[in-house]
Amino acid sequence: MNKTVNINLANTLFHIDDEAYNKLRRYLESIKRSFSGTAGSDEIIADIEARVAELFLEKMENERQVITQKEVDVVINIMGQPEDYMVDEDIFEDEPKSSYTKSTSTTMVKKLYRDTDQKYIGGVCSGLEHYLGFDALWIRLIFLLLGVFTGFGFIAYILLWILVPEATTTSQKLDMTGKPINISNIERKVKEGFDDVADKVKSVDYDKMGDKVKSGSKTFFDTIGDIIMFLFKIFGKFIGILLIIIGASTLIGLFIGLFTVGIIDAVHLPGVDFYDIVNTSGAPVWVVSLLLFFAIGIPFFFLLYLGLKILVNNLKSIGNIAKFSLLGLWLVTIGVLIVLTVKQAAEFATVGSISVKEEWAMTDNDTIHIQMTSSDYDHTMDRVHFGRMMLAYDENDNAVLVSDDVRFDIKKSKDTMARLNIRKDSHGPTFEKARERAKMVDYGYSVDGNVITLDDYLTTVSENKARQQEIRTTILIPEGKVISFGEYVSGHVGRSTRNDRDYYRSDIVDYLWVMGSDGELKCQNCPIDSYGGSDDDGDGKIIINEDGIDIKINDRDEQGKIIINEDGIDIDVKDRNDSFKMKIDEDGVEIKTEDDN
């Protein structure tokens, strides 16, 4: 069982056992004696203690961990003993070089810091100069050009200013330049800038900061391994840059959209004015914009942060408090958006209907004419649709919703009375609310004798919202009545209207029809084609069955028949003056005319 003590090392509290404490105390006292009377000794000792504290923090898994003799030995091995280095090269100039037992050329990985000694604003560019090896002037020009033409340069500079730590201590400045942080280099660094702080970095000998080639040759496999690792690092840097570009550009776009569209409404985008019509959640557009900003922006912020972590080895962490706060905010935002989405979707859960019925006796005229009137509303927003709905303005400049979702079907009446059944449909969260919305739908029609006039549009007040309102009309026609169509009817005929020609519903408006006994419309002036005959006797049809193909042609002047089956082809054509018959089978071709008989 070992005794532990608490120590304050570079303003950081550590728990250390008694044996480790005694060894560390003797080590630091020997360093102090080595630098006793040396110019800048206090600053050297302070930087050495700060570096020791930093190494202890790297080894600790949590703040309650006790520093043991093992951690002290590791730190001493990294820092080196005072006797391993020349304290003052000018005084000990004649000492033999063999007194160096440790090389100061140990390769170190550079870390990114902000170099405030050569800063113009925040020291970001001068820090990148050490890290990347490019002149700070070119880096500043790149940031300036990106900032002026894209805005990305300003955002990136501010983020690096916030996230990249400043090189304040001597050990951090050595880390920034890639030098090993030990007693010798700390002493040199302090002495280089002791008299003139402004010349600290300028007086550094950059030739000594480069990597030295190790003696001896590498094996072939070592070289291959180095190449592979280099390619992996390049690929990782590329991924980091890509993540930064994606994250930063998305955040910039969201930020601009939040303030220009969502909050201050400086820019009117198509569809934003339509928001109040489709929205039933009660959330104003700026609230939804803010929620979307957090829901999308927070993941992309972490994407940007991940890219910076890949590129910057020692990037300062934003802290667990900030991370969990952003995560909590994101979860709350997603939860609120889900609630609003569910509430919005519930508005279309149920369909309610209101019906208007009318019947009248037919006049002696057997022809019923169906026509439609077109909307004359000012469709100033006809490019913004919600389904079939659009925003328009009436003669009093009041906003109304207009839809062309109007259909009618023609069916057979059960008696001699003509009937009109108009059904108004609308969606809602409950059946009652859906019916209330349906009641607010305005639809015009008129019956004048045998002329039925329907509007090809419906209207409703904008407060009724866009809830897939529609009109479904059924026209019941007595048997034997002829039906004709007028303008604007094409495109509004329903699917339940049947005809004997199998014409598409929008094509029937060009012909005259009569209501058949089976509820099917019979064409009166359609051309003879392969889809049907011109009367009710079955003439002019193509019959395909197990017996073969039977083609019948018949009108006032000629009749004919073509039979194709397993016996061959039999063609029989007759008119008033002569007849012709041709038969092709396995025996050959046989042709007969009236003269042959």
JSON list of C-alpha atoms in Angstrom, two decimals, residues 2 11 72 106 125 154 163 175 183 217 222 358 380 437 446 488 497 572:
[
{"chain": "A", "resi": 2, "resn": "ASN", "atom": "CA", "xyz": [1.55, 3.30, -1.15]},
{"chain": "A", "resi": 11, "resn": "ASN", "atom": "CA", "xyz": [-1.48, 24.91, -12.42]},
{"chain": "A", "resi": 72, "resn": "VAL", "atom": "CA", "xyz": [7.33, 9.27, -14.28]},
{"chain": "A", "resi": 106, "resn": "THR", "atom": "CA", "xyz": [14.16, 12.76, -33.20]},
{"chain": "A", "resi": 125, "resn": "CYS", "atom": "CA", "xyz": [-2.44, 31.38, -41.73]},
{"chain": "A", "resi": 154, "resn": "PHE", "atom": "CA", "xyz": [-14.42, 33.60, -44.18]},
{"chain": "A", "resi": 163, "resn": "LEU", "atom": "CA", "xyz": [-11.20, 25.33, -33.05]},
{"chain": "A", "resi": 175, "resn": "ASP", "atom": "CA", "xyz": [5.20, 21.03, -31.43]},
{"chain": "A", "resi": 183, "resn": "ILE", "atom": "CA", "xyz": [14.95, 19.90, -22.19]},
{"chain": "A", "resi": 217, "resn": "SER", "atom": "CA", "xyz": [18.96, 0.95, -46.20]},
{"chain": "A", "resi": 222, "resn": "ASP", "atom": "CA", "xyz": [9.56, -1.61, -45.76]},
{"chain": "A", "resi": 358, "resn": "GLU", "atom": "CA", "xyz": [-81.32, 16.95, -58.64]},
{"chain": "A", "resi": 380, "resn": "THR", "atom": "CA", "xyz": [-51.19, 34.61, -60.42]},
{"chain": "A", "resi": 437, "resn": "ARG", "atom": "CA", "xyz": [-64.28, 21.13, -45.30]},
{"chain": "A", "resi": 446, "resn": "SER", "atom": "CA", "xyz": [-77.12, 24.44, -64.15]},
{"chain": "A", "resi": 488, "resn": "TYR", "atom": "CA", "xyz": [-63.99, 21.97, -72.07]},
{"chain": "A", "resi": 497, "resn": "THR", "atom": "CA", "xyz": [-68.35, 5.84, -68.28]},
{"chain": "A", "resi": 572, "resn": "ASP", "atom": "CA", "xyz": [-65.99, -14.10, -99.61]}
]
